[in-house]
Protein backbone atom coordinates (compact mmCIF):
# COMPACT_ATOMS: atom_id res chain seq x y z
CA MET A 1 -71.18 47.60 154.17
CA ILE A 2 -73.82 48.37 151.41
CA SER A 3 -74.73 44.79 151.12
CA LEU A 4 -75.49 44.48 155.11
CA LEU A 5 -78.28 47.33 154.84
CA PRO A 6 -81.66 45.60 155.82
CA GLU A 7 -84.12 45.68 153.17
CA ASP A 8 -87.33 47.66 155.21
CA CYS A 9 -83.89 50.48 155.07
CA LEU A 10 -83.44 50.01 151.88
CA ILE A 11 -86.83 50.53 150.76
CA ASP A 12 -86.97 54.05 152.80
CA ILE A 13 -84.10 55.06 151.21
CA PHE A 14 -85.29 54.26 147.59
CA GLU A 15 -88.71 56.29 148.37
CA TYR A 16 -86.58 59.10 149.60
CA LEU A 17 -85.09 58.75 145.98
CA ARG A 18 -88.96 58.20 143.94
CA ASN A 19 -88.20 60.86 141.83
CA ASP A 20 -84.48 61.26 141.69
CA PHE A 21 -84.53 58.82 138.64
CA LYS A 22 -80.37 58.62 137.62
CA SER A 23 -79.54 57.74 141.21
CA LEU A 24 -82.59 54.95 141.38
CA ASN A 25 -81.02 53.62 138.52
CA SER A 26 -77.47 53.43 139.68
CA CYS A 27 -78.81 51.75 142.64
CA VAL A 28 -80.46 48.90 140.48
CA ARG A 29 -77.01 48.12 139.86
CA VAL A 30 -75.45 47.57 142.85
CA ASN A 31 -76.35 44.30 143.95
CA ARG A 32 -79.55 41.62 143.65
CA ILE A 33 -81.08 42.83 146.74
CA TRP A 34 -80.74 46.67 146.00
CA ASN A 35 -81.94 45.93 142.31
CA GLU A 36 -84.88 44.57 143.71
CA SER A 37 -86.20 47.16 146.02
CA ALA A 38 -85.24 49.85 143.44
CA ILE A 39 -86.81 48.16 140.45
CA SER A 40 -90.39 48.07 142.36
CA ILE A 41 -90.09 51.91 142.36
CA LEU A 42 -88.75 52.82 139.63
CA TRP A 43 -91.33 50.84 137.91
CA SER A 44 -94.50 52.21 140.07
CA ASN A 45 -95.04 55.07 138.08
CA PRO A 46 -93.27 54.28 134.66
CA TRP A 47 -94.43 57.14 132.88
CA ILE A 48 -92.13 59.19 134.32
CA ILE A 49 -89.04 56.88 134.78
CA GLU A 50 -86.88 59.29 133.24
CA GLU A 51 -87.34 63.03 132.45
CA VAL A 52 -85.98 63.61 128.98
CA ASN A 53 -86.16 66.85 127.47
CA GLU A 54 -85.55 65.94 123.77
CA LYS A 55 -88.41 65.37 122.17
CA VAL A 56 -86.93 62.24 120.09
CA LYS A 57 -85.57 60.70 122.92
CA GLY A 58 -88.99 60.98 124.96
CA GLN A 59 -90.50 59.09 121.93
CA GLY A 60 -87.91 56.37 121.97
CA LYS A 61 -88.67 55.98 125.71
CA GLN A 62 -92.14 55.76 125.17
CA ILE A 63 -91.81 52.88 122.16
CA GLU A 64 -89.53 50.92 124.57
CA LEU A 65 -92.14 51.48 127.44
CA ILE A 66 -95.06 49.65 125.74
CA ASP A 67 -92.72 47.26 123.38
CA ILE A 68 -91.85 45.70 127.69
CA TYR A 69 -96.04 45.94 128.05
CA ILE A 70 -97.29 44.22 124.91
CA SER A 71 -94.39 41.53 125.12
CA SER A 72 -95.95 41.15 128.97
CA LEU A 73 -99.48 40.49 127.73
CA PRO A 74 -100.68 36.74 127.16
CA GLN A 75 -100.16 34.68 123.96
CA LYS A 76 -104.12 35.01 123.40
CA SER A 77 -103.81 38.62 123.43
CA LYS A 78 -100.79 38.58 121.40
CA ASN A 79 -102.16 36.20 119.07
CA PHE A 80 -105.02 38.32 118.67
CA LEU A 81 -103.32 41.42 118.12
CA GLN A 82 -101.00 39.72 115.68
CA GLN A 83 -104.21 38.88 113.52
CA LYS A 84 -105.18 42.59 113.42
CA GLY A 85 -102.05 43.24 112.11
CA ILE A 86 -99.82 44.55 114.84
CA VAL A 87 -95.97 43.51 114.65
CA ILE A 88 -95.73 42.20 118.37
CA PRO A 89 -91.99 43.03 119.67
CA LYS A 90 -89.45 40.13 120.66
CA PHE A 91 -86.72 40.62 123.18
CA SER A 92 -84.00 37.83 123.40
CA GLN A 93 -84.35 36.67 127.01
CA PRO A 94 -87.49 36.82 129.42
CA PHE A 95 -88.23 39.56 131.69
CA ILE A 96 -86.81 38.57 135.17
CA TYR A 97 -89.94 40.47 137.09
CA ASN A 98 -93.34 41.03 136.22
CA TYR A 99 -93.18 45.27 135.65
CA THR A 100 -97.14 45.26 135.47
CA SER A 101 -97.54 44.17 138.82
CA PHE A 102 -95.26 47.20 140.13
CA MET A 103 -97.51 49.92 138.78
CA ARG A 104 -99.09 51.83 141.44
CA THR A 105 -99.97 55.30 139.23
CA LEU A 106 -102.30 54.91 136.24
CA ASN A 107 -101.74 58.20 133.75
CA ILE A 108 -104.85 57.65 131.23
CA SER A 109 -103.13 60.38 128.76
CA TYR A 110 -99.81 59.32 128.86
CA ILE A 111 -101.16 55.94 128.67
CA GLU A 112 -102.68 57.50 125.12
CA ASP A 113 -100.01 59.38 123.96
CA CYS A 114 -97.32 56.16 124.38
CA VAL A 115 -99.39 54.12 122.48
CA TRP A 116 -100.16 57.10 119.63
CA THR A 117 -95.99 56.85 119.43
CA TRP A 118 -95.76 53.23 119.40
CA VAL A 119 -98.47 52.63 116.17
CA THR A 120 -96.74 55.09 114.46
CA ASN A 121 -93.92 53.30 113.81
CA GLN A 122 -96.18 50.07 112.75
CA THR A 123 -96.87 49.81 109.30
CA ASN A 124 -100.58 51.22 109.15
CA ASN A 125 -103.04 51.21 105.90
CA SER A 126 -105.21 53.98 106.54
CA VAL A 127 -106.09 56.72 109.31
CA ARG A 128 -108.98 53.77 110.08
CA ASP A 129 -106.53 51.44 110.40
CA PHE A 130 -104.19 53.15 112.67
CA ILE A 131 -106.97 54.37 114.90
CA GLN A 132 -108.20 50.74 115.34
CA LYS A 133 -105.13 49.35 116.38
CA VAL A 134 -104.72 52.57 118.98
CA GLU A 135 -107.87 51.77 120.61
CA LEU A 136 -107.03 47.84 120.23
CA ILE A 137 -103.91 48.12 122.19
CA ILE A 138 -105.01 50.13 124.84
CA LEU A 139 -107.75 47.55 125.41
CA HIS A 140 -105.50 44.71 126.06
CA LEU A 141 -103.05 46.92 128.02
CA LEU A 142 -105.97 48.56 130.28
CA GLN A 143 -107.07 44.83 130.72
CA LEU A 144 -103.30 44.00 131.89
CA ILE A 145 -103.14 46.47 134.17
CA LEU A 146 -106.15 46.13 136.15
CA LYS A 147 -105.58 42.17 136.66
CA GLU A 148 -101.64 42.33 137.29
CA SER A 149 -101.60 45.86 139.13
CA GLY A 150 -102.87 47.87 142.32
CA ILE A 151 -103.23 51.00 141.52
CA ARG A 152 -102.71 53.71 144.16
CA LYS A 153 -103.04 57.00 141.96
CA ILE A 154 -104.95 57.61 138.75
CA ILE A 155 -104.04 60.66 136.94
CA ALA A 156 -106.65 61.80 133.50
CA TYR A 157 -106.38 64.23 130.76
CA TYR A 158 -106.62 64.29 127.19
CA ILE A 159 -103.30 65.11 125.76
CA SER A 160 -103.84 63.54 122.28
CA SER A 161 -106.43 63.70 119.77
CA ASN A 162 -107.48 59.72 120.51
CA LYS A 163 -109.79 59.48 123.18
CA ALA A 164 -109.96 56.10 123.66
CA THR A 165 -108.94 54.71 127.23
CA LEU A 166 -111.42 56.32 129.67
CA PRO A 167 -114.50 54.69 127.61
CA GLN A 168 -112.29 51.70 127.30
CA LEU A 169 -111.67 51.80 131.31
CA VAL A 170 -115.16 52.41 132.00
CA ASP A 171 -116.21 49.23 129.67
CA ILE A 172 -113.98 46.70 131.07
CA LEU A 173 -115.52 47.30 134.43
CA THR A 174 -118.58 47.30 133.13
CA LYS A 175 -118.37 43.52 132.08
CA PHE A 176 -115.51 42.74 134.38
CA PRO A 177 -116.78 44.29 137.84
CA GLU A 178 -114.15 42.17 139.37
CA PHE A 179 -111.19 44.11 137.43
CA GLY A 180 -112.14 46.65 139.77
CA THR A 181 -110.00 45.27 142.82
CA CYS A 182 -107.23 46.69 141.33
CA PHE A 183 -108.62 50.28 142.90
CA SER A 184 -109.19 48.87 146.14
CA HIS A 185 -106.26 50.76 148.00
CA LEU A 186 -106.48 53.74 145.32
CA GLN A 187 -104.99 56.72 147.36
CA GLU A 188 -105.03 59.59 144.83
CA ILE A 189 -107.13 60.93 141.95
CA VAL A 190 -105.64 64.13 139.94
CA CYS A 191 -108.32 64.65 136.72
CA ASP A 192 -110.49 67.28 134.43
CA SER A 193 -114.05 66.84 135.73
CA THR A 194 -115.00 68.66 132.63
CA LEU A 195 -115.17 65.37 130.56
CA SER A 196 -117.59 63.91 129.22
CA ILE A 197 -116.62 60.37 129.96
CA ILE A 198 -115.32 61.42 133.89
CA PRO A 199 -118.83 60.75 135.98
CA GLN A 200 -119.05 57.22 134.60
CA VAL A 201 -115.24 56.69 135.88
CA PHE A 202 -116.31 58.09 139.06
CA GLU A 203 -119.50 55.94 139.56
CA LYS A 204 -117.46 52.95 138.51
CA LEU A 205 -114.74 53.52 141.09
CA ILE A 206 -117.18 54.33 144.03
CA PRO A 207 -117.55 50.93 145.16
CA TYR A 208 -114.08 49.68 145.10
CA SER A 209 -112.24 52.99 146.15
CA LYS A 210 -113.08 53.87 150.04
CA MET A 211 -110.13 54.76 151.01
CA ILE A 212 -108.96 57.66 148.80
CA LYS A 213 -106.69 60.48 150.27
CA ARG A 214 -106.53 63.14 148.06
CA ILE A 215 -108.93 64.76 145.03
CA VAL A 216 -107.30 67.09 142.90
CA ILE A 217 -109.90 67.89 140.25
CA LYS A 218 -107.73 70.55 137.86
CA LYS A 219 -110.75 71.68 135.33
CA TYR A 220 -113.87 71.54 137.26
CA GLU A 221 -117.58 71.11 136.26
CA ASP A 222 -120.32 69.32 139.11
CA SER A 223 -121.63 66.10 139.19
CA ARG A 224 -123.61 63.82 141.56
CA GLU A 225 -120.72 61.01 140.55
CA LEU A 226 -117.85 63.30 141.99
CA SER A 227 -120.17 64.48 144.97
CA ASN A 228 -120.59 60.63 145.55
CA LEU A 229 -116.70 59.67 145.39
CA ILE A 230 -115.35 62.10 147.80
CA GLY A 231 -118.53 61.76 150.35
CA THR A 232 -118.01 57.67 150.50
CA GLN A 233 -114.51 58.03 151.21
CA ALA A 234 -113.48 56.95 154.47
CA GLY A 235 -110.87 59.85 155.61
CA LEU A 236 -110.77 62.03 152.83
CA GLN A 237 -107.41 64.26 153.85
CA GLU A 238 -106.93 66.38 150.99
CA LEU A 239 -109.13 68.44 148.40
CA LEU A 240 -108.76 70.74 145.63
CA ILE A 241 -110.35 72.14 143.01
CA TYR A 242 -109.74 74.55 140.47
CA HIS A 243 -112.37 76.57 138.48
CA GLU A 244 -111.06 77.71 135.42
CA ASN A 245 -113.30 80.51 134.31
CA TYR A 246 -112.00 83.71 136.60
CA ASN A 247 -114.82 85.49 135.31
CA TYR A 248 -117.38 83.64 136.99
CA LEU A 249 -117.56 82.98 140.32
CA ILE A 250 -119.09 79.38 140.94
CA PRO A 251 -121.95 79.88 144.20
CA PHE A 252 -120.44 76.94 146.27
CA ALA A 253 -123.41 76.15 148.69
CA LYS A 254 -125.48 75.19 145.61
CA GLN A 255 -122.54 72.55 144.11
CA GLU A 256 -123.69 68.67 144.39
CA VAL A 257 -120.03 68.77 145.12
CA PHE A 258 -120.56 70.78 148.24
CA LYS A 259 -122.58 68.21 149.97
CA GLY A 260 -119.66 65.62 149.60
CA MET A 261 -117.31 68.07 150.64
CA ILE A 262 -119.57 68.80 153.90
CA LEU A 263 -119.67 65.30 154.71
CA GLN A 264 -115.67 65.21 155.13
CA SER A 265 -115.69 67.85 156.68
CA LYS A 266 -113.91 66.54 160.06
CA ASN A 267 -111.42 64.59 158.20
CA LEU A 268 -110.03 67.03 155.70
CA LEU A 269 -106.76 68.41 156.76
CA ARG A 270 -106.34 70.56 153.59
CA LEU A 271 -108.70 72.24 151.31
CA GLU A 272 -107.55 74.17 148.32
CA LEU A 273 -110.89 76.49 146.43
CA TYR A 274 -110.22 78.27 143.36
CA SER A 275 -112.82 80.69 141.78
CA PHE A 276 -115.86 79.65 144.04
CA ASP A 277 -118.25 82.08 146.00
CA PHE A 278 -117.37 80.30 149.15
CA PRO A 279 -119.82 80.48 152.04
CA ILE A 280 -117.32 81.51 154.52
CA HIS A 281 -119.68 80.82 157.47
CA THR A 282 -119.45 76.70 156.58
CA LEU A 283 -115.30 76.92 157.84
CA GLY A 284 -116.13 76.02 161.31
CA GLU A 285 -117.17 72.64 160.10
CA PHE A 286 -113.63 71.60 159.30
CA GLU A 287 -111.99 71.88 162.85
CA ASN A 288 -109.20 69.56 161.71
CA LEU A 289 -107.73 71.72 158.73
CA GLU A 290 -104.40 72.71 158.62
CA GLU A 291 -103.84 73.88 155.25
CA LEU A 292 -106.50 76.32 153.64
CA LYS A 293 -106.37 78.15 150.52
CA LEU A 294 -109.15 80.47 149.27
CA PHE A 295 -108.43 82.14 145.86
CA ARG A 296 -111.14 84.25 144.64
CA TYR A 297 -113.30 83.25 147.35
CA GLY A 298 -116.22 86.26 147.13
CA SER A 299 -117.07 89.19 144.62
CA SER A 300 -115.99 92.57 144.76
CA PHE A 301 -119.89 93.14 146.58
CA ILE A 302 -119.05 90.93 149.68
CA THR A 303 -120.63 92.60 152.89
CA PRO A 304 -119.34 92.60 156.54
CA GLU A 305 -121.99 90.29 157.03
CA SER A 306 -120.58 87.52 155.27
CA LEU A 307 -116.80 87.60 156.84
CA ALA A 308 -118.85 88.28 160.13
CA PRO A 309 -118.40 84.67 161.04
CA LEU A 310 -114.42 84.42 160.74
CA ALA A 311 -114.64 86.30 163.88
CA THR A 312 -116.01 83.41 165.78
CA ILE A 313 -114.31 80.26 163.72
CA SER A 314 -111.91 78.67 165.29
CA LEU A 315 -109.23 76.67 163.47
CA LYS A 316 -106.95 75.06 165.93
CA LYS A 317 -104.90 73.30 163.95
CA LEU A 318 -104.71 75.25 161.44
CA ARG A 319 -100.83 75.48 160.50
CA LYS A 320 -101.13 77.35 156.98
CA VAL A 321 -103.85 79.52 155.33
CA SER A 322 -104.22 81.58 152.22
CA PHE A 323 -106.79 84.42 151.03
CA HIS A 324 -106.74 85.76 147.99
CA ASN A 325 -109.56 88.09 146.35
CA TRP A 326 -109.87 90.34 143.67
CA VAL A 327 -110.62 92.97 146.48
CA LEU A 328 -109.87 92.34 149.82
CA MET A 329 -112.57 93.82 152.32
CA HIS A 330 -113.13 94.12 155.90
CA LEU A 331 -109.87 93.31 157.43
CA GLU A 332 -110.79 93.75 160.96
CA SER A 333 -112.47 90.56 160.18
CA PHE A 334 -109.42 88.46 159.19
CA ALA A 335 -107.48 89.94 162.83
CA ASN A 336 -110.50 88.73 164.34
CA PHE A 337 -109.96 85.04 162.70
CA PHE A 338 -106.36 85.12 163.73
CA GLU A 339 -107.36 85.04 167.57
CA ASN A 340 -108.52 81.83 167.43
CA THR A 341 -106.26 79.88 165.94
CA ASN A 342 -104.00 78.11 168.85
CA GLU A 343 -100.86 80.08 167.55
CA GLU A 344 -99.54 77.05 165.57
CA LEU A 345 -99.87 79.24 162.01
CA ARG A 346 -96.51 78.71 160.18
CA GLU A 347 -97.70 80.55 157.23
CA ILE A 348 -99.70 83.58 156.54
CA VAL A 349 -100.83 85.25 153.04
CA ILE A 350 -103.93 87.55 152.62
CA ARG A 351 -103.85 88.69 148.71
CA THR A 352 -105.74 91.15 146.61
CA ASN A 353 -105.04 91.95 143.03
CA TYR A 354 -106.58 95.02 143.10
CA THR A 355 -107.34 97.26 146.13
CA ILE A 356 -108.50 97.14 150.43
CA ALA A 357 -111.50 98.58 150.77
CA ASP A 358 -110.50 99.29 154.56
CA ARG A 359 -106.59 100.04 154.15
CA GLN A 360 -107.16 101.43 157.61
CA ASN A 361 -107.72 98.47 159.21
CA THR A 362 -104.24 96.68 157.55
CA GLY A 363 -102.13 98.22 161.28
CA LYS A 364 -104.89 96.24 163.36
CA LEU A 365 -104.77 92.78 161.02
CA ILE A 366 -100.82 93.05 161.46
CA ASN A 367 -100.85 93.29 165.33
CA SER A 368 -103.45 90.41 165.98
CA ILE A 369 -100.81 88.34 163.60
CA GLY A 370 -97.91 89.21 165.62
CA VAL A 371 -100.07 88.64 169.40
CA HIS A 372 -100.98 85.24 168.05
CA CYS A 373 -99.26 83.94 165.48
CA PRO A 374 -95.85 83.18 167.37
CA LYS A 375 -94.97 80.31 165.29
CA LEU A 376 -95.06 81.82 162.09
CA VAL A 377 -92.65 81.03 159.26
CA THR A 378 -93.87 83.02 156.12
CA LEU A 379 -96.12 86.04 155.93
CA GLU A 380 -97.52 88.33 153.02
CA VAL A 381 -100.11 90.81 153.97
CA PRO A 382 -101.13 94.06 152.93
CA GLY A 383 -99.32 97.39 154.66
CA SER A 384 -98.89 100.79 154.99
CA PRO A 385 -95.95 103.32 155.85
CA GLU A 386 -98.08 104.05 159.10
CA ASP A 387 -98.15 100.25 160.34
CA GLY A 388 -94.57 100.24 162.15
CA HIS A 389 -95.60 100.24 166.05
CA GLN A 390 -97.46 96.86 164.47
CA LEU A 391 -94.74 95.73 162.38
CA LYS A 392 -92.18 96.28 165.28
CA THR A 393 -94.61 93.87 168.11
CA LEU A 394 -95.07 91.43 165.23
CA LEU A 395 -91.42 90.84 164.58
CA GLU A 396 -90.32 90.76 168.29
CA SER A 397 -93.35 88.22 168.53
CA CYS A 398 -92.80 85.91 165.69
CA ASN A 399 -88.72 85.45 165.64
CA LYS A 400 -88.93 82.34 162.92
CA LEU A 401 -90.19 84.17 160.27
CA GLN A 402 -87.66 83.51 156.96
CA HIS A 403 -90.18 85.06 154.27
CA ILE A 404 -92.04 88.67 154.83
CA SER A 405 -93.85 90.33 152.20
CA ILE A 406 -95.97 93.24 152.97
CA TYR A 407 -97.54 95.59 149.78
CA ASN A 408 -99.13 99.35 150.01
CA ILE A 409 -101.97 99.02 147.58
CA ASN A 410 -102.63 102.77 148.00
CA GLN A 411 -100.60 103.99 145.29
CA LYS A 412 -101.57 107.92 146.59
CA ASN A 413 -99.76 106.94 149.67
CA LYS A 414 -96.49 105.80 148.87
CA LYS A 415 -94.21 107.70 151.18
CA ASN A 416 -93.26 106.64 154.47
CA LEU A 417 -94.80 109.19 156.77
CA LYS A 418 -92.06 109.61 159.25
CA GLU A 419 -91.69 112.81 158.49
CA SER A 420 -94.86 114.24 158.75
CA GLU A 421 -96.58 112.28 161.38
CA GLU A 422 -95.99 112.83 164.87
CA GLY A 423 -94.75 109.42 166.92
CA PHE A 424 -92.84 108.11 164.05
CA ASN A 425 -89.01 107.38 164.95
CA GLU A 426 -88.67 104.64 162.97
CA ASN A 427 -89.85 103.66 159.07
CA LEU A 428 -90.61 100.44 158.22
CA LEU A 429 -87.43 99.69 156.98
CA GLN A 430 -85.70 100.92 159.66
CA ILE A 431 -87.72 98.63 161.80
CA LEU A 432 -86.75 95.62 160.08
CA THR A 433 -83.15 96.53 160.33
CA ARG A 434 -83.08 96.37 164.13
CA HIS A 435 -85.87 94.31 164.70
CA SER A 436 -86.26 91.36 162.00
CA SER A 437 -84.89 87.96 163.05
CA PRO A 438 -81.48 86.20 161.77
CA ASN A 439 -84.02 83.80 160.31
CA LEU A 440 -85.18 86.32 157.88
CA ASN A 441 -84.08 85.52 154.32
CA ARG A 442 -86.68 86.86 152.14
CA LEU A 443 -88.10 90.08 152.42
CA SER A 444 -90.42 91.97 149.82
CA ILE A 445 -92.01 95.60 150.60
CA SER A 446 -94.11 96.82 147.05
CA HIS A 447 -95.44 100.38 146.85
CA ILE A 448 -93.83 102.13 149.62
CA GLU A 449 -90.64 104.87 149.37
CA PHE A 450 -87.92 104.74 151.15
CA SER A 451 -84.42 106.88 151.31
CA MET A 452 -80.89 105.33 150.06
CA LYS A 453 -79.91 105.87 153.44
CA ASP A 454 -82.26 103.49 155.01
CA ILE A 455 -81.59 100.57 152.45
CA GLU A 456 -77.87 100.81 152.58
CA SER A 457 -78.24 100.93 156.63
CA PHE A 458 -80.45 97.60 156.01
CA LEU A 459 -78.12 96.04 153.77
CA GLU A 460 -75.30 97.03 156.19
CA TYR A 461 -77.12 95.93 159.00
CA ARG A 462 -77.46 92.13 157.58
CA ILE A 463 -74.02 91.84 156.10
CA LYS A 464 -72.50 92.62 159.74
CA ARG A 465 -74.81 90.31 160.94
CA GLY A 466 -73.07 87.45 158.20
CA GLU A 467 -76.49 87.02 156.56
CA PHE A 468 -75.44 88.41 152.70
């Protein structure tokens, strides 16, 4: 029966198992058709072909991997390396497949690490001899990869003391521009833009790579080349930029990268920015956003005027949103923002590390979410003991909620106020007991005190409903 599965179905199944290396390895052994389909996926990202916990085993896999790629080099390259004192590995039988042609992920850092380990097992006369061998092997392997494969994803970090790969990549593309077609179908870049060579890499990619869908900058440094790479894509969908220095907010509107990002504003579906003083008024230009995350998006001196545009911005396709700042201010602006989201939001996270300047508006925020976000699944918001009525409205409206987190930043107001305030017939936990959806499977309430009786009642009620 398994042999009758159409090849396109097999490919879909194996794609689903892409990160399940043990299962894919088992599929390789079924028959020839399964072997051909699974091998191409296994070798598309050979740098993670098997997850290994033990360091010694990991090094063994690195050596085997480089053995295979060096054995795939043209004879001219092998002869040259042999003349430099490098022992070329020998296999008893020729390879069935051209494994290099399957490569779709180019992990710059891991190439360096693997080659470093491989050369360590060669005879080396000196440190200089060692470094020279590493650089020569990387050069010839890069030439092989650029000639034989079609790269879809680049990962560029430095994890070893040798820093040869990126400069050699730039050098190859400068001398042999035809090799750049290897990146004509590039879809994703994950890199560290603080590397001094990385702007040159971006510049070399721009003529060939126009279809990138996802750019992730783990360590950010501004450059015209990065801005151009972002701005020249035909349809960039995801942009994630992380700035490491949490003690300093970069004024994002003054960055070169901001210019490139604005050019993609109509295309972007996902935007995540960390530690940038973000111009909130520009959010309206990102009309097709489905996911927005701003972590430390403004200073503690952020004004009502700077957040006021939220009240008029309409992101109708937004499904996930996260605002995380050291100090949350002007919650009323967020409440107004949710009125214009077309009821499509599935996840809302509004988080602060320290304090909320206008905690009197937590109820208004919760009420707005309850009225305008009926499809909500995940919610994390500030709240106070006085927000019982608003929480009840939210729970009755958002019956798909699975995860709820409510935190009270006002440490002086931990106790539930139902006993001291008129009109409070239920506290927050009682409301959750009586009105929460059966779908609720995770609940967190912090810095609000409840009696043991209320906690027991909540747990007993959930048990009766078969939810524990």
